[in-house]
């Protein structure tokens, strides 16, 4: 008996985010079109699996190609977290500088640029809560935006969530693991 093994294995992963059932499909779809004149496509996946199709670039994060209900530029984003399950939010192109001081030596600090995400509107629940850290945030087109790192909590109708941009994480991963090849979509 003879076995022939291929010299190169080919594996094409299919990456998905599951929007779950917390937000009914019709309500979810309606929230993805906050204005009737939206020029983007969204169809709620029948199998409840949103296919991931690439990475949101730094330029697109800073100059979003969607709009919220008030006509303000944003990226409509979703995440499925451990604490809050599926939530929809808005990333409006604003980045925050986050500085952390080390308790043993206040002269040492770590500064990072974080992608800011606010809840969908003033009537919506928070975008994230403690326990959601590490969740992947994607836009409604399935492009990966970032990894949730922290939040500020709800204040007068809005809350703030912070994420490390995925394009930035991927650059750092490739610095340490040059042979890694991440293909999404």
mmCIF file of C-alpha atoms in Angstrom:
data_model
loop_
_atom_site.group_PDB
_atom_site.id
_atom_site.type_symbol
_atom_site.label_atom_id
_atom_site.label_comp_id
_atom_site.label_asym_id
_atom_site.label_seq_id
_atom_site.Cartn_x
_atom_site.Cartn_y
_atom_site.Cartn_z
ATOM 1 C CA UNK A 1 0.000 0.000 0.000
ATOM 2 C CA UNK A 2 1.339 3.451 -0.880
ATOM 3 C CA UNK A 3 0.350 6.844 0.527
ATOM 4 C CA UNK A 4 1.127 10.079 -1.296
ATOM 5 C CA UNK A 5 1.268 13.121 0.910
ATOM 6 C CA UNK A 6 1.028 16.621 -0.519
ATOM 7 C CA UNK A 7 4.240 18.626 -0.192
ATOM 8 C CA UNK A 8 2.359 21.723 0.927
ATOM 9 C CA UNK A 9 -0.830 21.715 2.936
ATOM 10 C CA UNK A 10 -3.392 24.278 1.886
ATOM 11 C CA UNK A 11 -5.766 25.480 4.553
ATOM 12 C CA UNK A 12 -8.193 28.271 3.866
ATOM 13 C CA UNK A 13 -9.751 29.313 7.178
ATOM 14 C CA UNK A 14 -13.195 30.829 7.275
ATOM 15 C CA UNK A 15 -13.249 33.368 10.077
ATOM 16 C CA UNK A 16 -16.565 34.551 11.492
ATOM 17 C CA UNK A 17 -18.076 36.611 14.275
ATOM 18 C CA UNK A 18 -21.343 35.337 15.666
ATOM 19 C CA UNK A 19 -23.812 38.211 16.279
ATOM 20 C CA UNK A 20 -25.865 35.833 18.411
ATOM 21 C CA UNK A 21 -29.565 36.202 19.187
ATOM 22 C CA UNK A 22 -29.506 38.973 21.804
ATOM 23 C CA UNK A 23 -30.467 41.560 19.164
ATOM 24 C CA UNK A 24 -33.198 40.221 16.834
ATOM 25 C CA UNK A 25 -32.093 40.020 13.175
ATOM 26 C CA UNK A 26 -34.541 42.686 11.968
ATOM 27 C CA UNK A 27 -33.514 45.156 14.709
ATOM 28 C CA UNK A 28 -29.833 44.407 14.089
ATOM 29 C CA UNK A 29 -30.243 45.082 10.349
ATOM 30 C CA UNK A 30 -32.155 48.314 11.024
ATOM 31 C CA UNK A 31 -29.355 49.559 13.304
ATOM 32 C CA UNK A 32 -26.872 48.917 10.506
ATOM 33 C CA UNK A 33 -28.749 51.505 8.411
ATOM 34 C CA UNK A 34 -29.299 54.435 10.796
ATOM 35 C CA UNK A 35 -30.009 56.703 7.803
ATOM 36 C CA UNK A 36 -32.198 55.793 4.862
ATOM 37 C CA UNK A 37 -29.605 57.070 2.380
ATOM 38 C CA UNK A 38 -26.806 54.733 3.533
ATOM 39 C CA UNK A 39 -24.500 53.806 0.675
ATOM 40 C CA UNK A 40 -23.234 50.536 2.118
ATOM 41 C CA UNK A 41 -24.552 47.009 2.078
ATOM 42 C CA UNK A 42 -25.457 44.825 5.012
ATOM 43 C CA UNK A 43 -27.429 41.625 5.085
ATOM 44 C CA UNK A 44 -27.893 39.854 8.385
ATOM 45 C CA UNK A 45 -26.299 36.432 7.901
ATOM 46 C CA UNK A 46 -28.921 33.694 7.840
ATOM 47 C CA UNK A 47 -26.568 31.336 9.682
ATOM 48 C CA UNK A 48 -25.819 34.114 12.238
ATOM 49 C CA UNK A 49 -22.114 34.104 11.285
ATOM 50 C CA UNK A 50 -20.699 37.406 9.998
ATOM 51 C CA UNK A 51 -17.786 36.539 7.723
ATOM 52 C CA UNK A 52 -14.608 38.477 8.498
ATOM 53 C CA UNK A 53 -13.212 40.122 5.377
ATOM 54 C CA UNK A 54 -10.019 42.005 6.079
ATOM 55 C CA UNK A 55 -8.621 44.615 8.434
ATOM 56 C CA UNK A 56 -9.633 48.236 9.009
ATOM 57 C CA UNK A 57 -6.642 50.397 8.088
ATOM 58 C CA UNK A 58 -5.334 53.312 10.153
ATOM 59 C CA UNK A 59 -6.543 55.715 7.439
ATOM 60 C CA UNK A 60 -10.070 54.268 7.471
ATOM 61 C CA UNK A 61 -10.210 54.414 11.271
ATOM 62 C CA UNK A 62 -9.362 58.122 11.127
ATOM 63 C CA UNK A 63 -11.621 58.880 8.141
ATOM 64 C CA UNK A 64 -14.661 56.549 8.480
ATOM 65 C CA UNK A 65 -16.750 55.646 5.440
ATOM 66 C CA UNK A 66 -20.114 55.250 7.208
ATOM 67 C CA UNK A 67 -22.478 57.615 9.049
ATOM 68 C CA UNK A 68 -24.505 57.480 12.236
ATOM 69 C CA UNK A 69 -28.150 58.520 12.614
ATOM 70 C CA UNK A 70 -27.146 62.198 12.838
ATOM 71 C CA UNK A 71 -25.105 62.039 9.634
ATOM 72 C CA UNK A 72 -21.777 62.151 11.476
ATOM 73 C CA UNK A 73 -18.930 60.038 10.038
ATOM 74 C CA UNK A 74 -18.291 56.819 11.950
ATOM 75 C CA UNK A 75 -17.739 53.118 11.534
ATOM 76 C CA UNK A 76 -20.625 51.020 12.811
ATOM 77 C CA UNK A 77 -18.926 48.291 14.825
ATOM 78 C CA UNK A 78 -19.983 45.174 16.683
ATOM 79 C CA UNK A 79 -18.447 42.853 19.203
ATOM 80 C CA UNK A 80 -19.514 39.746 21.007
ATOM 81 C CA UNK A 81 -18.141 39.884 24.525
ATOM 82 C CA UNK A 82 -18.143 37.618 27.529
ATOM 83 C CA UNK A 83 -19.988 40.100 29.775
ATOM 84 C CA UNK A 84 -22.361 41.958 27.437
ATOM 85 C CA UNK A 85 -22.716 39.510 24.535
ATOM 86 C CA UNK A 86 -23.424 41.290 21.219
ATOM 87 C CA UNK A 87 -23.418 45.088 21.131
ATOM 88 C CA UNK A 88 -23.327 47.664 18.358
ATOM 89 C CA UNK A 89 -21.303 50.867 18.672
ATOM 90 C CA UNK A 90 -19.791 53.759 16.761
ATOM 91 C CA UNK A 91 -16.117 54.436 16.130
ATOM 92 C CA UNK A 92 -15.904 58.068 15.064
ATOM 93 C CA UNK A 93 -12.269 58.402 14.048
ATOM 94 C CA UNK A 94 -11.119 59.834 17.376
ATOM 95 C CA UNK A 95 -8.132 58.250 19.062
ATOM 96 C CA UNK A 96 -7.269 58.686 22.733
ATOM 97 C CA UNK A 97 -3.839 58.855 24.253
ATOM 98 C CA UNK A 98 -3.768 56.535 27.245
ATOM 99 C CA UNK A 99 -0.922 56.889 29.726
ATOM 100 C CA UNK A 100 -0.316 54.386 32.496
ATOM 101 C CA UNK A 101 2.105 55.044 35.344
ATOM 102 C CA UNK A 102 3.830 52.229 37.147
ATOM 103 C CA UNK A 103 3.114 52.289 40.903
ATOM 104 C CA UNK A 104 6.702 51.566 41.987
ATOM 105 C CA UNK A 105 8.217 54.374 39.893
ATOM 106 C CA UNK A 106 5.989 57.266 38.805
ATOM 107 C CA UNK A 107 8.692 58.494 36.418
ATOM 108 C CA UNK A 108 8.124 55.403 34.284
ATOM 109 C CA UNK A 109 5.016 55.417 32.140
ATOM 110 C CA UNK A 110 3.630 53.656 29.142
ATOM 111 C CA UNK A 111 1.752 55.664 26.532
ATOM 112 C CA UNK A 112 -0.469 54.139 23.899
ATOM 113 C CA UNK A 113 -2.877 55.326 21.256
ATOM 114 C CA UNK A 114 -6.271 53.672 21.619
ATOM 115 C CA UNK A 115 -9.213 53.548 19.204
ATOM 116 C CA UNK A 116 -12.289 55.059 20.840
ATOM 117 C CA UNK A 117 -15.733 53.494 20.492
ATOM 118 C CA UNK A 118 -18.972 54.857 21.915
ATOM 119 C CA UNK A 119 -22.314 53.134 22.334
ATOM 120 C CA UNK A 120 -24.761 53.129 19.407
ATOM 121 C CA UNK A 121 -26.882 56.025 20.717
ATOM 122 C CA UNK A 122 -27.910 57.649 24.012
ATOM 123 C CA UNK A 123 -30.701 55.081 24.520
ATOM 124 C CA UNK A 124 -28.469 52.058 23.979
ATOM 125 C CA UNK A 125 -26.770 50.043 26.644
ATOM 126 C CA UNK A 126 -23.006 50.299 27.085
ATOM 127 C CA UNK A 127 -20.782 48.901 24.338
ATOM 128 C CA UNK A 128 -18.674 46.979 26.853
ATOM 129 C CA UNK A 129 -18.317 46.084 30.520
ATOM 130 C CA UNK A 130 -15.593 44.444 32.626
ATOM 131 C CA UNK A 131 -15.189 40.914 31.319
ATOM 132 C CA UNK A 132 -15.387 41.917 27.634
ATOM 133 C CA UNK A 133 -11.653 42.666 27.401
ATOM 134 C CA UNK A 134 -9.971 40.783 24.587
ATOM 135 C CA UNK A 135 -13.080 40.767 22.397
ATOM 136 C CA UNK A 136 -12.497 41.417 18.719
ATOM 137 C CA UNK A 137 -14.285 44.470 17.323
ATOM 138 C CA UNK A 138 -15.346 44.405 13.662
ATOM 139 C CA UNK A 139 -17.316 46.783 11.476
ATOM 140 C CA UNK A 140 -20.615 45.697 9.923
ATOM 141 C CA UNK A 141 -18.780 44.800 6.713
ATOM 142 C CA UNK A 142 -16.735 42.213 8.619
ATOM 143 C CA UNK A 143 -13.436 44.113 8.683
ATOM 144 C CA UNK A 144 -11.448 43.550 11.903
ATOM 145 C CA UNK A 145 -10.835 46.800 13.753
ATOM 146 C CA UNK A 146 -9.265 46.024 17.084
ATOM 147 C CA UNK A 147 -9.065 44.168 20.359
ATOM 148 C CA UNK A 148 -11.057 45.577 23.279
ATOM 149 C CA UNK A 149 -8.766 46.675 26.094
ATOM 150 C CA UNK A 150 -10.799 48.846 28.473
ATOM 151 C CA UNK A 151 -13.794 51.080 28.992
ATOM 152 C CA UNK A 152 -14.822 54.201 30.806
ATOM 153 C CA UNK A 153 -18.366 53.314 31.809
ATOM 154 C CA UNK A 154 -21.676 54.993 31.016
ATOM 155 C CA UNK A 155 -22.020 58.699 31.778
ATOM 156 C CA UNK A 156 -25.138 60.692 30.805
ATOM 157 C CA UNK A 157 -26.220 58.468 27.953
ATOM 158 C CA UNK A 158 -22.872 57.561 26.445
ATOM 159 C CA UNK A 159 -19.947 55.371 27.312
ATOM 160 C CA UNK A 160 -16.409 54.994 26.028
ATOM 161 C CA UNK A 161 -14.643 51.775 25.109
ATOM 162 C CA UNK A 162 -11.009 51.552 24.054
ATOM 163 C CA UNK A 163 -9.465 49.088 21.640
ATOM 164 C CA UNK A 164 -5.966 48.479 20.357
ATOM 165 C CA UNK A 165 -6.127 48.733 16.554
ATOM 166 C CA UNK A 166 -5.662 45.344 14.903
ATOM 167 C CA UNK A 167 -3.407 46.729 12.137
ATOM 168 C CA UNK A 168 -1.026 47.892 14.896
ATOM 169 C CA UNK A 169 -1.164 44.534 16.714
ATOM 170 C CA UNK A 170 -0.468 42.675 13.489
ATOM 171 C CA UNK A 171 2.648 44.788 12.808
ATOM 172 C CA UNK A 172 3.988 43.958 16.304
ATOM 173 C CA UNK A 173 3.222 40.260 15.898
ATOM 174 C CA UNK A 174 5.120 40.186 12.592
ATOM 175 C CA UNK A 175 8.134 41.914 14.224
ATOM 176 C CA UNK A 176 8.497 38.978 16.611
ATOM 177 C CA UNK A 177 7.212 36.242 14.310
ATOM 178 C CA UNK A 178 8.287 37.281 10.791
ATOM 179 C CA UNK A 179 6.983 34.100 9.159
ATOM 180 C CA UNK A 180 3.437 34.519 10.431
ATOM 181 C CA UNK A 181 0.840 35.044 7.736
ATOM 182 C CA UNK A 182 -2.572 36.197 8.858
ATOM 183 C CA UNK A 183 -5.167 35.958 6.120
ATOM 184 C CA UNK A 184 -8.697 37.140 6.796
ATOM 185 C CA UNK A 185 -11.470 36.781 4.244
#
